[in-house]
Amino acid sequence: DTAVSQTPKYLVTQMGNDKSIKCEQNLGHDTMYWYKQDSKKFLKIMFSYNNKELIINETVPNRFSPKSPDKAHLNLHINSLELGDSAVYFCASSQSRTSGFGETQYFGPGTRLLVL
Amino acid sequence: RKEVEQDPGPFNVPEGATVAFNCTYSNSASQSFFWYRQDCRKEPKLLMSVYSSGNEDGRFTAQLNRASQYISLLIRDSKLSDSATYLCVVKRDHGSGNTGKLIFGQGTTLQVKP
Protein backbone atom coordinates (compact mmCIF):
# COMPACT_ATOMS: atom_id res chain seq x y z
CA ASP A 1 0.00 0.00 0.00
CA THR A 2 1.42 3.35 -1.02
CA ALA A 3 1.15 5.87 1.81
CA VAL A 4 1.96 9.03 -0.17
CA SER A 5 1.74 8.79 -3.94
CA GLN A 6 2.58 11.29 -6.65
CA THR A 7 1.89 11.41 -10.36
CA PRO A 8 3.60 11.62 -12.69
CA LYS A 9 6.93 10.19 -11.59
CA TYR A 10 8.74 11.86 -14.48
CA LEU A 11 7.79 14.97 -16.40
CA VAL A 12 9.72 16.32 -19.37
CA THR A 13 8.30 19.43 -20.95
CA GLN A 14 9.15 22.55 -22.91
CA MET A 15 9.68 26.00 -21.48
CA GLY A 16 6.50 28.00 -21.34
CA ASN A 17 4.19 25.04 -20.87
CA ASP A 18 1.77 24.58 -17.97
CA LYS A 19 1.86 21.33 -16.01
CA SER A 20 0.34 19.77 -12.90
CA ILE A 21 1.61 17.28 -10.36
CA LYS A 22 -0.82 15.35 -8.21
CA CYS A 23 -0.36 14.01 -4.69
CA GLU A 24 -2.52 11.74 -2.59
CA GLN A 25 -2.03 10.32 0.90
CA ASN A 26 -3.97 7.47 2.48
CA LEU A 27 -2.57 7.92 5.99
CA GLY A 28 -5.48 10.01 7.25
CA HIS A 29 -3.15 12.94 7.91
CA ASP A 30 -4.45 16.49 8.11
CA THR A 31 -1.39 18.30 6.76
CA MET A 32 0.29 18.10 3.38
CA TYR A 33 3.36 19.76 1.90
CA TRP A 34 5.19 20.44 -1.32
CA TYR A 35 8.99 20.51 -1.32
CA LYS A 36 11.48 21.25 -4.08
CA GLN A 37 14.88 19.52 -4.21
CA ASP A 38 17.27 21.25 -6.55
CA SER A 39 20.38 19.96 -8.30
CA LYS A 40 22.48 20.71 -5.21
CA LYS A 41 20.17 18.43 -3.22
CA PHE A 42 18.76 21.14 -0.97
CA LEU A 43 15.23 20.21 0.02
CA LYS A 44 13.15 23.31 0.57
CA ILE A 45 9.52 23.68 1.57
CA MET A 46 7.24 25.49 -0.86
CA PHE A 47 3.73 25.13 0.55
CA SER A 48 1.83 23.50 3.36
CA TYR A 49 -1.88 22.89 3.81
CA ASN A 50 -3.57 21.97 7.07
CA ASN A 51 -7.16 20.74 6.72
CA LYS A 52 -7.29 22.22 3.22
CA GLU A 53 -6.14 25.63 4.46
CA LEU A 54 -2.89 27.14 3.17
CA ILE A 55 -0.62 27.70 6.17
CA ILE A 56 2.87 27.91 4.70
CA ASN A 57 3.60 29.80 1.52
CA GLU A 58 7.31 30.33 1.07
CA THR A 59 8.81 32.76 -1.39
CA VAL A 60 7.67 30.90 -4.45
CA PRO A 61 6.84 32.52 -7.82
CA ASN A 62 3.15 33.09 -8.50
CA ARG A 63 3.46 30.63 -11.35
CA PHE A 64 3.20 27.90 -8.73
CA SER A 65 -0.31 27.36 -7.43
CA PRO A 66 -1.19 24.60 -5.00
CA LYS A 67 -4.72 23.28 -4.66
CA SER A 68 -6.11 21.03 -1.95
CA PRO A 69 -9.55 19.67 -2.88
CA ASP A 70 -9.66 17.62 0.34
CA LYS A 71 -7.35 16.58 3.18
CA ALA A 72 -6.04 13.60 1.24
CA HIS A 73 -5.00 15.48 -1.89
CA LEU A 74 -2.63 18.33 -2.65
CA ASN A 75 -1.92 19.20 -6.25
CA LEU A 76 0.65 21.59 -7.66
CA HIS A 77 0.05 23.51 -10.86
CA ILE A 78 2.92 25.31 -12.54
CA ASN A 79 2.34 27.92 -15.24
CA SER A 80 4.84 29.12 -17.84
CA LEU A 81 7.54 26.64 -16.90
CA GLU A 82 11.12 27.92 -16.83
CA LEU A 83 14.46 26.12 -17.07
CA GLY A 84 15.09 26.84 -13.39
CA ASP A 85 11.98 24.90 -12.41
CA SER A 86 13.81 21.67 -13.25
CA ALA A 87 14.07 19.79 -9.96
CA VAL A 88 12.55 16.94 -7.99
CA TYR A 89 9.27 17.88 -6.33
CA PHE A 90 8.29 15.92 -3.24
CA CYS A 91 4.91 15.81 -1.63
CA ALA A 92 4.71 14.95 2.08
CA SER A 93 2.08 14.55 4.75
CA SER A 94 1.91 14.54 8.54
CA GLN A 95 -0.59 14.58 11.35
CA SER A 96 -0.45 17.76 13.41
CA ARG A 97 -0.24 17.30 17.18
CA THR A 98 -1.44 19.43 20.05
CA SER A 99 1.51 18.48 22.21
CA GLY A 100 4.58 16.35 22.30
CA PHE A 101 7.40 15.99 19.86
CA GLY A 102 7.32 17.15 16.28
CA GLU A 103 5.25 15.07 13.95
CA THR A 104 6.91 12.80 11.40
CA GLN A 105 6.54 13.77 7.78
CA TYR A 106 6.08 11.01 5.21
CA PHE A 107 7.31 11.76 1.73
CA GLY A 108 6.04 10.65 -1.64
CA PRO A 109 8.45 9.14 -4.21
CA GLY A 110 9.02 12.46 -5.95
CA THR A 111 8.29 13.87 -9.40
CA ARG A 112 11.34 14.54 -11.53
CA LEU A 113 10.63 17.58 -13.65
CA LEU A 114 12.88 18.50 -16.54
CA VAL A 115 12.18 21.69 -18.44
CA LEU A 116 13.85 21.91 -21.85
CA ARG B 1 24.68 31.24 5.55
CA LYS B 2 22.25 28.31 5.48
CA GLU B 3 20.02 27.80 8.49
CA VAL B 4 21.12 24.17 8.79
CA GLU B 5 24.68 23.34 7.77
CA GLN B 6 26.28 19.98 7.16
CA ASP B 7 29.49 18.80 5.60
CA PRO B 8 28.28 17.29 2.30
CA GLY B 9 31.12 14.72 2.27
CA PRO B 10 31.29 12.19 0.76
CA PHE B 11 32.44 10.05 3.65
CA ASN B 12 33.96 6.84 2.33
CA VAL B 13 34.38 4.24 5.07
CA PRO B 14 35.00 0.48 5.19
CA GLU B 15 32.37 -1.91 6.48
CA GLY B 16 32.46 -2.12 10.26
CA ALA B 17 33.77 1.39 10.74
CA THR B 18 32.29 3.97 13.06
CA VAL B 19 31.41 7.25 11.42
CA ALA B 20 30.07 10.50 12.83
CA PHE B 21 28.19 13.31 11.12
CA ASN B 22 27.80 16.78 12.50
CA CYS B 23 25.29 19.50 11.87
CA THR B 24 24.85 23.06 13.12
CA TYR B 25 21.73 25.19 13.06
CA SER B 26 21.51 28.94 13.34
CA ASN B 27 17.98 29.59 14.59
CA SER B 28 17.74 29.23 18.35
CA ALA B 29 13.93 29.04 18.03
CA SER B 30 14.27 25.59 16.50
CA GLN B 31 12.17 23.20 18.51
CA SER B 32 12.63 19.68 17.27
CA PHE B 33 15.45 17.87 15.58
CA PHE B 34 15.67 14.87 13.32
CA TRP B 35 17.90 12.83 11.10
CA TYR B 36 16.37 11.73 7.82
CA ARG B 37 17.92 9.30 5.38
CA GLN B 38 17.67 9.66 1.61
CA ASP B 39 18.76 6.89 -0.73
CA CYS B 40 19.83 7.75 -4.27
CA ARG B 41 16.82 8.86 -6.34
CA LYS B 42 14.43 8.12 -3.49
CA GLU B 43 12.41 10.13 -1.03
CA PRO B 44 13.70 11.15 2.43
CA LYS B 45 12.64 8.91 5.30
CA LEU B 46 12.83 9.57 9.00
CA LEU B 47 15.79 7.79 10.56
CA MET B 48 15.39 9.06 14.09
CA SER B 49 14.33 12.00 16.18
CA VAL B 50 16.96 13.69 18.33
CA TYR B 51 16.21 14.25 21.99
CA SER B 52 17.97 16.67 24.32
CA SER B 53 19.33 13.85 26.44
CA GLY B 54 20.65 11.99 23.41
CA ASN B 55 19.13 8.79 22.12
CA GLU B 56 20.15 5.52 20.59
CA ASP B 57 18.47 3.22 18.10
CA GLY B 58 20.51 0.10 17.50
CA ARG B 59 23.76 1.13 15.82
CA PHE B 60 22.67 4.77 15.57
CA THR B 61 23.20 7.39 18.27
CA ALA B 62 22.00 10.95 18.02
CA GLN B 63 23.10 13.85 20.23
CA LEU B 64 21.86 17.39 20.61
CA ASN B 65 23.66 20.33 22.16
CA ARG B 66 21.20 23.23 22.34
CA ALA B 67 23.75 25.65 23.79
CA SER B 68 26.08 25.13 20.83
CA GLN B 69 23.20 24.54 18.39
CA TYR B 70 24.85 21.36 17.27
CA ILE B 71 23.46 17.94 16.35
CA SER B 72 25.37 14.75 15.68
CA LEU B 73 24.74 11.26 14.37
CA LEU B 74 27.03 8.34 15.12
CA ILE B 75 26.82 5.10 13.17
CA ARG B 76 28.64 2.12 14.62
CA ASP B 77 29.60 -1.04 12.74
CA SER B 78 28.73 0.43 9.34
CA LYS B 79 26.94 -1.82 6.87
CA LEU B 80 26.92 -1.58 3.09
CA SER B 81 23.21 -0.82 3.36
CA ASP B 82 23.99 2.33 5.38
CA SER B 83 25.23 3.99 2.17
CA ALA B 84 22.91 6.95 1.67
CA THR B 85 22.64 10.69 2.26
CA TYR B 86 21.87 11.70 5.84
CA LEU B 87 19.85 14.86 6.22
CA CYS B 88 19.95 16.94 9.37
CA VAL B 89 16.53 18.51 9.92
CA VAL B 90 15.25 21.07 12.39
CA LYS B 91 11.66 22.09 12.98
CA ARG B 92 10.54 25.61 13.69
CA ASP B 93 7.06 26.50 14.82
CA HIS B 94 5.31 28.18 11.92
CA GLY B 95 2.79 29.81 14.21
CA SER B 96 -0.24 28.38 12.42
CA GLY B 97 -1.93 25.68 14.38
CA ASN B 98 0.36 22.94 15.54
CA THR B 99 2.23 22.36 12.32
CA GLY B 100 5.84 23.39 12.13
CA LYS B 101 8.17 23.92 9.26
CA LEU B 102 11.03 21.53 8.59
CA ILE B 103 14.35 23.03 7.54
CA PHE B 104 16.67 20.56 5.85
CA GLY B 105 20.43 20.57 5.67
CA GLN B 106 22.11 19.76 2.39
CA GLY B 107 22.85 16.26 3.58
CA THR B 108 26.02 14.26 4.17
CA THR B 109 26.73 11.43 1.78
CA LEU B 110 28.02 8.18 3.22
CA GLN B 111 29.52 5.43 1.10
CA VAL B 112 30.33 2.22 2.92
CA LYS B 113 32.78 0.02 1.01
CA PRO B 114 33.33 -3.73 1.40
Coordinates of C-alpha atoms in Angstrom, one line a residue:
Chain A
D1 CA 0.0 0.0 0.0
T2 CA 1.4 3.4 -1.0
A3 CA 1.1 5.9 1.8
V4 CA 2.0 9.0 -0.2
S5 CA 1.7 8.8 -3.9
Q6 CA 2.6 11.3 -6.7
T7 CA 1.9 11.4 -10.4
P8 CA 3.6 11.6 -12.7
K9 CA 6.9 10.2 -11.6
Y10 CA 8.7 11.9 -14.5
L11 CA 7.8 15.0 -16.4
V12 CA 9.7 16.3 -19.4
T13 CA 8.3 19.4 -21.0
Q14 CA 9.2 22.5 -22.9
M15 CA 9.7 26.0 -21.5
G16 CA 6.5 28.0 -21.3
N17 CA 4.2 25.0 -20.9
D18 CA 1.8 24.6 -18.0
K19 CA 1.9 21.3 -16.0
S20 CA 0.3 19.8 -12.9
I21 CA 1.6 17.3 -10.4
K22 CA -0.8 15.4 -8.2
C23 CA -0.4 14.0 -4.7
E24 CA -2.5 11.7 -2.6
Q25 CA -2.0 10.3 0.9
N26 CA -4.0 7.5 2.5
L27 CA -2.6 7.9 6.0
G28 CA -5.5 10.0 7.3
H29 CA -3.1 12.9 7.9
D30 CA -4.5 16.5 8.1
T31 CA -1.4 18.3 6.8
M32 CA 0.3 18.1 3.4
Y33 CA 3.4 19.8 1.9
W34 CA 5.2 20.4 -1.3
Y35 CA 9.0 20.5 -1.3
K36 CA 11.5 21.2 -4.1
Q37 CA 14.9 19.5 -4.2
D38 CA 17.3 21.2 -6.5
S39 CA 20.4 20.0 -8.3
K40 CA 22.5 20.7 -5.2
K41 CA 20.2 18.4 -3.2
F42 CA 18.8 21.1 -1.0
L43 CA 15.2 20.2 0.0
K44 CA 13.1 23.3 0.6
I45 CA 9.5 23.7 1.6
M46 CA 7.2 25.5 -0.9
F47 CA 3.7 25.1 0.6
S48 CA 1.8 23.5 3.4
Y49 CA -1.9 22.9 3.8
N50 CA -3.6 22.0 7.1
N51 CA -7.2 20.7 6.7
K52 CA -7.3 22.2 3.2
E53 CA -6.1 25.6 4.5
L54 CA -2.9 27.1 3.2
I55 CA -0.6 27.7 6.2
I56 CA 2.9 27.9 4.7
N57 CA 3.6 29.8 1.5
E58 CA 7.3 30.3 1.1
T59 CA 8.8 32.8 -1.4
V60 CA 7.7 30.9 -4.5
P61 CA 6.8 32.5 -7.8
N62 CA 3.1 33.1 -8.5
R63 CA 3.5 30.6 -11.4
F64 CA 3.2 27.9 -8.7
S65 CA -0.3 27.4 -7.4
P66 CA -1.2 24.6 -5.0
K67 CA -4.7 23.3 -4.7
S68 CA -6.1 21.0 -2.0
P69 CA -9.5 19.7 -2.9
D70 CA -9.7 17.6 0.3
K71 CA -7.4 16.6 3.2
A72 CA -6.0 13.6 1.2
H73 CA -5.0 15.5 -1.9
L74 CA -2.6 18.3 -2.6
N75 CA -1.9 19.2 -6.3
L76 CA 0.6 21.6 -7.7
H77 CA 0.1 23.5 -10.9
I78 CA 2.9 25.3 -12.5
N79 CA 2.3 27.9 -15.2
S80 CA 4.8 29.1 -17.8
L81 CA 7.5 26.6 -16.9
E82 CA 11.1 27.9 -16.8
L83 CA 14.5 26.1 -17.1
G84 CA 15.1 26.8 -13.4
D85 CA 12.0 24.9 -12.4
S86 CA 13.8 21.7 -13.3
A87 CA 14.1 19.8 -10.0
V88 CA 12.5 16.9 -8.0
Y89 CA 9.3 17.9 -6.3
F90 CA 8.3 15.9 -3.2
C91 CA 4.9 15.8 -1.6
A92 CA 4.7 14.9 2.1
S93 CA 2.1 14.5 4.8
S94 CA 1.9 14.5 8.5
Q95 CA -0.6 14.6 11.3
S96 CA -0.4 17.8 13.4
R97 CA -0.2 17.3 17.2
T98 CA -1.4 19.4 20.0
S99 CA 1.5 18.5 22.2
G100 CA 4.6 16.3 22.3
F101 CA 7.4 16.0 19.9
G102 CA 7.3 17.2 16.3
E103 CA 5.2 15.1 14.0
T104 CA 6.9 12.8 11.4
Q105 CA 6.5 13.8 7.8
Y106 CA 6.1 11.0 5.2
F107 CA 7.3 11.8 1.7
G108 CA 6.0 10.7 -1.6
P109 CA 8.5 9.1 -4.2
G110 CA 9.0 12.5 -5.9
T111 CA 8.3 13.9 -9.4
R112 CA 11.3 14.5 -11.5
L113 CA 10.6 17.6 -13.6
L114 CA 12.9 18.5 -16.5
V115 CA 12.2 21.7 -18.4
L116 CA 13.8 21.9 -21.9
Chain B
R1 CA 24.7 31.2 5.5
K2 CA 22.2 28.3 5.5
E3 CA 20.0 27.8 8.5
V4 CA 21.1 24.2 8.8
E5 CA 24.7 23.3 7.8
Q6 CA 26.3 20.0 7.2
D7 CA 29.5 18.8 5.6
P8 CA 28.3 17.3 2.3
G9 CA 31.1 14.7 2.3
P10 CA 31.3 12.2 0.8
F11 CA 32.4 10.0 3.7
N12 CA 34.0 6.8 2.3
V13 CA 34.4 4.2 5.1
P14 CA 35.0 0.5 5.2
E15 CA 32.4 -1.9 6.5
G16 CA 32.5 -2.1 10.3
A17 CA 33.8 1.4 10.7
T18 CA 32.3 4.0 13.1
V19 CA 31.4 7.2 11.4
A20 CA 30.1 10.5 12.8
F21 CA 28.2 13.3 11.1
N22 CA 27.8 16.8 12.5
C23 CA 25.3 19.5 11.9
T24 CA 24.8 23.1 13.1
Y25 CA 21.7 25.2 13.1
S26 CA 21.5 28.9 13.3
N27 CA 18.0 29.6 14.6
S28 CA 17.7 29.2 18.4
A29 CA 13.9 29.0 18.0
S30 CA 14.3 25.6 16.5
Q31 CA 12.2 23.2 18.5
S32 CA 12.6 19.7 17.3
F33 CA 15.5 17.9 15.6
F34 CA 15.7 14.9 13.3
W35 CA 17.9 12.8 11.1
Y36 CA 16.4 11.7 7.8
R37 CA 17.9 9.3 5.4
Q38 CA 17.7 9.7 1.6
D39 CA 18.8 6.9 -0.7
C40 CA 19.8 7.8 -4.3
R41 CA 16.8 8.9 -6.3
K42 CA 14.4 8.1 -3.5
E43 CA 12.4 10.1 -1.0
P44 CA 13.7 11.1 2.4
K45 CA 12.6 8.9 5.3
L46 CA 12.8 9.6 9.0
L47 CA 15.8 7.8 10.6
M48 CA 15.4 9.1 14.1
S49 CA 14.3 12.0 16.2
V50 CA 17.0 13.7 18.3
Y51 CA 16.2 14.3 22.0
S52 CA 18.0 16.7 24.3
S53 CA 19.3 13.8 26.4
G54 CA 20.6 12.0 23.4
N55 CA 19.1 8.8 22.1
E56 CA 20.1 5.5 20.6
D57 CA 18.5 3.2 18.1
G58 CA 20.5 0.1 17.5
R59 CA 23.8 1.1 15.8
F60 CA 22.7 4.8 15.6
T61 CA 23.2 7.4 18.3
A62 CA 22.0 11.0 18.0
Q63 CA 23.1 13.8 20.2
L64 CA 21.9 17.4 20.6
N65 CA 23.7 20.3 22.2
R66 CA 21.2 23.2 22.3
A67 CA 23.7 25.6 23.8
S68 CA 26.1 25.1 20.8
Q69 CA 23.2 24.5 18.4
Y70 CA 24.9 21.4 17.3
I71 CA 23.5 17.9 16.3
S72 CA 25.4 14.7 15.7
L73 CA 24.7 11.3 14.4
L74 CA 27.0 8.3 15.1
I75 CA 26.8 5.1 13.2
R76 CA 28.6 2.1 14.6
D77 CA 29.6 -1.0 12.7
S78 CA 28.7 0.4 9.3
K79 CA 26.9 -1.8 6.9
L80 CA 26.9 -1.6 3.1
S81 CA 23.2 -0.8 3.4
D82 CA 24.0 2.3 5.4
S83 CA 25.2 4.0 2.2
A84 CA 22.9 7.0 1.7
T85 CA 22.6 10.7 2.3
Y86 CA 21.9 11.7 5.8
L87 CA 19.8 14.9 6.2
C88 CA 19.9 16.9 9.4
V89 CA 16.5 18.5 9.9
V90 CA 15.2 21.1 12.4
K91 CA 11.7 22.1 13.0
R92 CA 10.5 25.6 13.7
D93 CA 7.1 26.5 14.8
H94 CA 5.3 28.2 11.9
G95 CA 2.8 29.8 14.2
S96 CA -0.2 28.4 12.4
G97 CA -1.9 25.7 14.4
N98 CA 0.4 22.9 15.5
T99 CA 2.2 22.4 12.3
G100 CA 5.8 23.4 12.1
K101 CA 8.2 23.9 9.3
L102 CA 11.0 21.5 8.6
I103 CA 14.3 23.0 7.5
F104 CA 16.7 20.6 5.9
G105 CA 20.4 20.6 5.7
Q106 CA 22.1 19.8 2.4
G107 CA 22.8 16.3 3.6
T108 CA 26.0 14.3 4.2
T109 CA 26.7 11.4 1.8
L110 CA 28.0 8.2 3.2
Q111 CA 29.5 5.4 1.1
V112 CA 30.3 2.2 2.9
K113 CA 32.8 0.0 1.0
P114 CA 33.3 -3.7 1.4

